Amino acid sequence: MGVEDPVVLESLANLSIDPAFVLDPEHRPTRKHNDYSISGGHVPVIDLAPLRQEKSSAEEGKVEPAVEDIVTKVGQACEEWGFFQVINHGVSLELLEELQATAKEFFDLPIEEKRKVRRTLNNGLGYYDTELTKNKRDWKEVFDFAVSKEFELHEGEENSSKTHNQWPSNPSRLREVCQKWSEAVERLALQLLGLISLSLGLPATHFHQHWHGAHMSAIRLNYYPVCPHPDVVLGVSRHKDPGALTVLVQDEVGGLEVRRKDGQWVGVQPRRDAFVINVGDAFQVWSNDKYQSIEHRVVVNENKDRFSFPLFFNPSAQTDVAPVPEILGQELPLYGPYNFGHFLATRSSGNYTLLGKENIQISDFAINRDST
C-alpha cells in the first residue's frame, strides 16, 4: 500500500502529517522503536574499565596486557558490525543528566525562540527543524555546535566559508553545559581513535594529527518528538556517517537501528551506562574497506519523546583521506584520495535542499574495482 493509496492519504491528512515526511513503502520502518527481539546477534558491548586501571593508556602508545583484549574486541566489532557500545567510559552520569535536562529546556521553548539561533546555508551550526536525509524530511529537531571554536568548510580554493557556534540566551546555562560535555566526550573519542588505530596494526596516535587545531567535529542535540503515525516516517532515514567516528549516547526510549550485514535492521538497546560507537566513511577509506561504515536509521514512536547526543568526530578540513599505505601492504587501494572539508561541505548541502539525487558518497572515489 503506497502513499498514493486513498486510505493512507486520508489517514495522513487527518493526522496533519506533511507529505514531505512520508517515506516510500520499501524504506518505512518494519519494527517498533523498542523491539530488540531478533536472532543472529546484536551490537557488541565492550568494557573500557581496564584502560583506567592500567598505568599507561592506549593513547600513550603503550599496549598493556589488559588493553590488548580491548583492542582485539574493538577490531572485531569494527570489522563485523561497524558498531559497538562501550561501558565504563569515564564520562559521568551526572554530566549526562545535566545535558539532558538543559537540552529539554531548550527544545521545550516556543519555535520562534529556538529559531533565533537557526542555522543557515552560510552557518551550519545552531537550531534546525527541517533537515533532509535521502531527500526525505526527518521527524526531528536538532541543535548543533562545533567542538573547535571555529572550523572551516572548504568548497574549493576560491570559495570557502567559516561557521561559528550560535548560543541561545535561553536556557542561559546551555553553552556551559555543552562545553563541559564536549570536553568529556572528545577525550573519549580520542581514546577510541587510539584503540581503533591499534586494532589496525598502527600506532595509537597515527590519526591524531588530523585533530590538531581546528578540526570539523560537531556535537548534535537530537530531539525526536512523539509521532502520530510512526509507521510511515523516520526520525532519520537510512544513512552512513561521513566522518571518522560517531560517539553517541541515547536515552532509554530506543529507536536507533543498525543494518546488519545480512540486511536485517537491528535495534540498539539503550544502556544508561553506555555510548554507541560507529566508524564512518573516513575509516572505511583509511582501512581500505576492512572496517566499513554501516547504514543506520532512527525509528520514532507515538508515546514518548526521545533524545540522543552524538559527537561526529571529524578530522580537519585540510585532511586528505586515502587508504593508509601501512594497511594496504601489497593490496591495491580501493579509493582515490579526497579532501575531507570539500567532501563534508558537499555532502551537507543535501540537508537543506531537496536535490532529487543521492548525495556525494565515498563510492564516488572508488578505484581498482572488479567490473565483471
Coordinates of C-alpha atoms in Angstrom, one line a residue:
M1 CA 0.0 0.0 0.0
G2 CA 1.7 3.2 -1.2
V3 CA 1.5 6.8 -0.1
E4 CA -0.9 7.4 -3.1
D5 CA -3.4 4.9 -1.7
P6 CA -6.7 6.8 -0.8
V7 CA -6.9 5.3 2.7
V8 CA -3.3 6.3 3.5
L9 CA -3.8 9.8 2.1
E10 CA -6.9 10.3 4.1
S11 CA -5.2 9.0 7.3
L12 CA -2.2 11.3 6.8
A13 CA -4.5 14.3 6.1
N14 CA -6.4 13.6 9.3
L15 CA -3.2 13.4 11.3
S16 CA -1.8 16.5 9.7
I17 CA 1.4 14.8 8.5
D18 CA 3.3 16.8 5.9
P19 CA 3.8 14.5 2.9
A20 CA 7.5 15.6 2.9
F21 CA 7.9 13.2 5.9
V22 CA 6.3 10.2 4.2
L23 CA 8.7 7.5 3.1
D24 CA 8.4 5.2 0.1
P25 CA 7.0 1.9 1.3
E26 CA 10.2 0.0 0.9
H27 CA 12.0 2.4 3.3
R28 CA 9.4 2.5 6.1
P29 CA 10.3 1.1 9.5
T30 CA 9.4 -2.6 10.0
R31 CA 9.9 -2.8 13.7
K32 CA 8.9 -0.9 16.8
H33 CA 11.3 1.6 18.3
N34 CA 11.8 -0.7 21.3
D35 CA 11.8 -4.1 19.6
Y36 CA 15.1 -5.9 20.1
S37 CA 13.9 -9.4 19.7
I38 CA 15.8 -10.5 16.6
S39 CA 18.0 -13.5 16.2
G40 CA 21.5 -13.5 14.8
G41 CA 23.3 -11.3 17.2
H42 CA 23.3 -7.7 18.5
V43 CA 25.8 -4.8 18.6
P44 CA 28.6 -5.9 21.0
V45 CA 29.3 -4.2 24.3
I46 CA 32.9 -3.6 25.3
D47 CA 34.1 -2.7 28.8
L48 CA 36.8 0.0 28.9
A49 CA 37.4 -0.3 32.6
P50 CA 40.9 -1.8 32.2
L51 CA 42.0 1.4 30.4
R52 CA 41.7 3.4 33.6
Q53 CA 43.2 0.6 35.7
E54 CA 46.5 0.5 33.8
K55 CA 49.3 2.9 34.5
S56 CA 49.7 3.5 30.7
S57 CA 46.8 4.0 28.3
A58 CA 46.4 3.3 24.6
E59 CA 46.6 7.0 23.9
E60 CA 50.2 7.0 25.1
G61 CA 51.2 4.4 22.5
K62 CA 51.7 1.5 25.0
V63 CA 49.6 -1.6 24.9
E64 CA 49.4 -3.2 28.3
P65 CA 48.2 -6.8 28.6
A66 CA 44.8 -5.8 29.9
V67 CA 44.4 -3.4 26.9
E68 CA 45.2 -6.0 24.3
D69 CA 41.9 -7.8 24.8
I70 CA 40.0 -4.5 24.4
V71 CA 41.9 -3.7 21.2
T72 CA 41.0 -7.2 19.8
K73 CA 37.4 -6.7 20.7
V74 CA 37.3 -3.3 19.1
G75 CA 38.8 -4.6 15.9
Q76 CA 36.4 -7.5 15.7
A77 CA 33.4 -5.2 16.3
C78 CA 34.6 -2.7 13.7
E79 CA 35.1 -5.5 11.1
E80 CA 31.9 -7.5 11.8
W81 CA 29.5 -4.7 12.7
G82 CA 30.9 -1.2 12.2
F83 CA 29.2 -0.5 15.5
F84 CA 29.7 -1.3 19.2
Q85 CA 28.8 0.0 22.6
V86 CA 31.3 1.0 25.4
I87 CA 30.8 1.0 29.1
N88 CA 33.0 2.3 31.9
H89 CA 33.9 5.0 29.5
G90 CA 34.8 7.7 32.1
V91 CA 32.0 10.2 31.2
S92 CA 30.0 11.0 34.3
L93 CA 26.3 10.2 34.6
E94 CA 25.7 13.5 36.4
L95 CA 27.0 15.4 33.4
L96 CA 24.8 13.4 31.1
E97 CA 21.8 14.2 33.3
E98 CA 22.6 17.9 33.3
L99 CA 22.9 17.9 29.5
Q100 CA 19.6 16.0 29.1
A101 CA 17.8 18.5 31.4
T102 CA 19.2 21.5 29.7
A103 CA 18.5 20.2 26.2
K104 CA 14.9 19.5 27.2
E105 CA 14.6 23.1 28.4
F106 CA 15.8 24.3 25.0
F107 CA 13.6 22.1 22.9
D108 CA 10.5 22.9 25.1
L109 CA 10.8 26.6 24.1
P110 CA 8.4 28.1 21.6
I111 CA 9.5 27.6 18.0
E112 CA 10.0 31.3 17.5
E113 CA 12.5 31.4 20.4
K114 CA 14.5 28.4 19.1
R115 CA 14.7 29.9 15.6
K116 CA 16.6 32.9 16.9
V117 CA 19.7 30.6 16.6
R118 CA 18.5 28.8 13.4
R119 CA 21.3 27.6 11.2
T120 CA 21.6 28.7 7.6
L121 CA 23.4 27.8 4.4
N122 CA 26.2 30.3 5.5
N123 CA 26.4 29.0 9.1
G124 CA 25.7 25.3 9.6
L125 CA 25.6 25.5 13.4
G126 CA 22.6 26.1 15.6
Y127 CA 19.0 25.0 15.6
Y128 CA 17.2 23.3 12.7
D129 CA 13.9 21.5 12.2
T130 CA 13.6 20.8 8.5
E131 CA 16.7 18.6 7.8
L132 CA 16.5 16.1 5.0
T133 CA 18.1 12.7 4.8
K134 CA 17.9 10.7 1.5
N135 CA 15.7 13.6 0.2
K136 CA 13.0 13.0 2.9
R137 CA 12.3 15.2 5.8
D138 CA 13.4 13.8 9.2
W139 CA 11.0 13.8 12.2
K140 CA 13.3 15.6 14.5
E141 CA 14.7 18.9 15.7
V142 CA 18.4 19.5 16.3
F143 CA 20.9 21.9 17.8
D144 CA 24.5 21.6 16.5
F145 CA 27.7 23.1 17.9
A146 CA 31.3 22.8 17.0
V147 CA 33.9 21.2 19.3
S148 CA 36.5 23.6 17.9
K149 CA 35.8 27.3 18.4
E150 CA 35.7 27.7 14.7
F151 CA 36.1 25.4 11.7
E152 CA 36.2 25.9 8.0
L153 CA 34.1 24.3 5.3
H154 CA 36.1 24.3 2.0
E155 CA 34.3 24.4 -1.3
G156 CA 37.4 25.0 -3.5
E157 CA 40.3 27.3 -3.0
E158 CA 38.4 30.4 -4.1
N159 CA 35.2 29.6 -2.2
S160 CA 35.3 28.7 1.4
S161 CA 33.1 29.7 4.3
K162 CA 33.6 29.8 8.1
T163 CA 30.9 28.9 10.5
H164 CA 30.6 29.6 14.2
N165 CA 28.6 28.5 17.2
Q166 CA 25.3 30.2 18.0
W167 CA 24.3 30.0 21.6
P168 CA 20.8 30.8 22.7
S169 CA 20.2 33.2 25.6
N170 CA 17.6 30.8 27.0
P171 CA 18.4 28.5 28.7
S172 CA 21.4 30.6 29.8
R173 CA 23.4 27.6 31.0
L174 CA 23.2 25.6 27.7
R175 CA 26.5 26.9 26.5
E176 CA 28.4 26.0 29.7
V177 CA 26.8 22.5 29.9
C178 CA 27.5 21.8 26.2
Q179 CA 31.1 22.9 26.5
K180 CA 31.7 20.6 29.6
W181 CA 30.1 17.7 27.7
S182 CA 32.2 18.4 24.6
E183 CA 35.4 18.2 26.6
A184 CA 34.5 14.9 28.2
V185 CA 33.3 13.2 25.1
E186 CA 36.2 14.5 23.0
R187 CA 38.6 12.8 25.4
L188 CA 36.7 9.5 25.0
A189 CA 36.7 9.9 21.2
L190 CA 40.5 10.4 21.1
Q191 CA 40.9 7.3 23.3
L192 CA 38.7 5.3 20.9
L193 CA 40.6 6.7 17.9
G194 CA 43.8 5.2 19.5
L195 CA 42.1 1.8 20.1
I196 CA 40.9 1.6 16.5
S197 CA 44.3 2.6 15.2
L198 CA 46.0 -0.1 17.3
S199 CA 43.4 -2.7 16.0
L200 CA 44.6 -1.9 12.5
G201 CA 48.2 -2.5 13.4
L202 CA 49.1 1.2 13.6
P203 CA 50.5 3.3 16.4
A204 CA 47.8 4.6 18.7
T205 CA 48.4 8.2 17.7
H206 CA 48.6 7.6 13.9
F207 CA 45.5 9.6 13.1
H208 CA 45.7 12.2 15.9
Q209 CA 47.4 14.6 13.6
H210 CA 44.1 15.2 11.8
W211 CA 42.5 16.6 15.1
H212 CA 45.2 19.1 15.9
G213 CA 43.9 22.7 15.8
A214 CA 40.5 23.4 14.2
H215 CA 39.0 20.1 13.3
M216 CA 35.5 19.7 12.0
S217 CA 34.0 17.7 14.9
A218 CA 30.5 18.7 15.9
I219 CA 28.1 17.7 18.6
R220 CA 24.3 17.4 18.0
L221 CA 21.5 17.6 20.4
N222 CA 18.7 15.4 18.8
Y223 CA 15.1 15.8 19.8
Y224 CA 12.6 13.3 18.3
P225 CA 9.0 14.4 19.2
V226 CA 6.2 11.8 19.5
C227 CA 4.8 11.0 16.1
P228 CA 1.2 10.2 15.4
H229 CA 2.0 7.9 12.5
P230 CA 5.4 6.3 13.1
D231 CA 4.9 3.6 10.6
V232 CA 5.4 5.9 7.6
V233 CA 8.2 8.3 8.8
L234 CA 11.6 8.1 10.4
G235 CA 13.4 10.3 12.8
V236 CA 16.4 9.9 10.5
S237 CA 16.3 7.9 7.3
R238 CA 19.0 5.3 6.4
H239 CA 22.4 6.9 6.1
K240 CA 26.1 6.4 6.7
D241 CA 28.2 9.0 8.7
P242 CA 30.9 10.8 6.6
G243 CA 33.5 11.3 9.4
A244 CA 35.8 9.0 11.3
L245 CA 33.8 8.1 14.3
T246 CA 30.4 8.8 15.9
V247 CA 30.2 8.7 19.7
L248 CA 26.6 8.7 20.7
V249 CA 24.6 8.5 24.0
Q250 CA 20.9 7.7 23.7
D251 CA 18.2 7.9 26.3
E252 CA 16.1 4.9 27.5
V253 CA 13.3 5.3 24.8
G254 CA 15.1 3.5 22.0
G255 CA 14.9 3.9 18.3
L256 CA 18.4 3.6 16.8
E257 CA 18.6 0.7 14.3
V258 CA 21.7 -0.7 12.5
R259 CA 21.6 -2.5 9.2
R260 CA 23.4 -5.8 9.8
K261 CA 25.5 -7.3 7.0
D262 CA 22.7 -9.8 6.3
G263 CA 20.3 -6.9 5.6
Q264 CA 18.4 -7.1 8.9
W265 CA 17.6 -3.9 10.8
V266 CA 18.7 -4.5 14.4
G267 CA 17.7 -2.2 17.3
V268 CA 20.5 -1.0 19.5
Q269 CA 19.1 -1.5 23.0
P270 CA 19.8 1.6 25.2
R271 CA 22.0 1.3 28.2
R272 CA 22.2 4.1 30.7
D273 CA 25.9 3.5 31.2
A274 CA 26.9 3.1 27.5
F275 CA 27.9 5.1 24.5
V276 CA 27.2 3.8 21.0
I277 CA 30.2 4.0 18.7
N278 CA 30.3 3.6 14.9
V279 CA 33.0 4.0 12.3
G280 CA 32.3 6.4 9.5
D281 CA 33.2 6.8 5.8
A282 CA 36.7 8.1 6.6
F283 CA 37.7 5.0 8.4
Q284 CA 36.3 2.8 5.7
V285 CA 38.6 4.6 3.2
W286 CA 41.6 4.7 5.6
S287 CA 41.3 0.9 6.3
N288 CA 40.7 0.1 2.6
D289 CA 37.3 -1.4 3.4
K290 CA 38.5 -3.6 6.3
Y291 CA 36.2 -1.5 8.5
Q292 CA 33.0 -0.4 6.8
S293 CA 30.7 2.5 7.5
I294 CA 27.3 0.9 8.2
E295 CA 23.8 2.2 7.4
H296 CA 21.7 3.2 10.4
R297 CA 18.4 5.0 11.0
V298 CA 16.1 6.2 13.8
V299 CA 12.6 4.9 14.4
V300 CA 10.1 7.2 16.2
N301 CA 7.0 6.4 18.3
E302 CA 3.7 7.7 19.3
N303 CA 4.1 7.7 23.0
K304 CA 7.3 9.3 24.2
D305 CA 9.8 11.9 23.0
R306 CA 13.4 10.7 22.5
F307 CA 16.8 12.5 23.0
S308 CA 20.2 11.5 21.8
F309 CA 23.5 13.3 21.7
P310 CA 26.1 12.3 19.1
L311 CA 29.6 13.6 18.6
F312 CA 30.5 13.5 15.0
F313 CA 34.3 13.1 15.3
N314 CA 35.5 14.6 12.0
P315 CA 39.1 15.5 11.0
S316 CA 40.3 18.9 9.9
A317 CA 39.1 20.4 6.6
Q318 CA 42.6 20.1 5.2
T319 CA 42.7 16.3 5.7
D320 CA 43.2 14.3 2.5
V321 CA 41.6 10.9 3.1
A322 CA 43.0 7.9 1.3
P323 CA 43.9 4.3 2.2
V324 CA 46.8 4.1 4.6
P325 CA 49.9 2.6 3.0
E326 CA 50.8 0.6 6.1
I327 CA 47.4 -1.1 6.0
L328 CA 47.5 -1.7 2.3
G329 CA 50.7 -3.7 2.2
Q330 CA 50.6 -5.4 -1.2
E331 CA 46.9 -4.7 -1.8
L332 CA 45.6 -2.2 -4.3
P333 CA 44.0 0.9 -2.9
L334 CA 40.2 0.8 -3.4
Y335 CA 39.7 4.6 -3.2
G336 CA 41.4 7.6 -4.6
P337 CA 42.2 10.5 -2.3
Y338 CA 39.7 13.2 -1.5
N339 CA 39.7 16.3 0.6
F340 CA 37.5 15.9 3.7
G341 CA 36.5 19.6 4.0
H342 CA 35.1 19.6 0.5
F343 CA 33.5 16.2 0.9
L344 CA 31.7 17.2 4.1
A345 CA 30.5 20.6 2.6
T346 CA 29.2 18.9 -0.5
R347 CA 27.6 16.2 1.5
S348 CA 25.9 18.6 3.9
S349 CA 24.3 20.6 1.1
G350 CA 21.6 17.9 0.7
N351 CA 20.5 18.5 4.3
Y352 CA 18.9 21.8 3.3
T353 CA 17.8 21.4 -0.3
L354 CA 15.8 18.7 -2.0
L355 CA 18.4 17.5 -4.5
G356 CA 16.4 14.8 -6.1
K357 CA 19.6 12.7 -6.3
E358 CA 22.0 10.9 -4.0
N359 CA 24.5 13.0 -2.0
I360 CA 28.2 12.5 -2.7
Q361 CA 29.5 9.2 -1.3
I362 CA 32.9 7.6 -0.9
S363 CA 31.9 5.2 -3.7
D364 CA 32.4 8.2 -6.0
F365 CA 36.1 7.8 -5.3
A366 CA 36.2 4.1 -5.7
I367 CA 39.0 2.7 -7.9
N368 CA 40.5 -0.7 -8.7
R369 CA 37.2 -2.5 -8.6
D370 CA 36.5 -5.7 -10.4
S371 CA 33.9 -4.6 -13.0
T372 CA 33.0 -8.2 -14.1

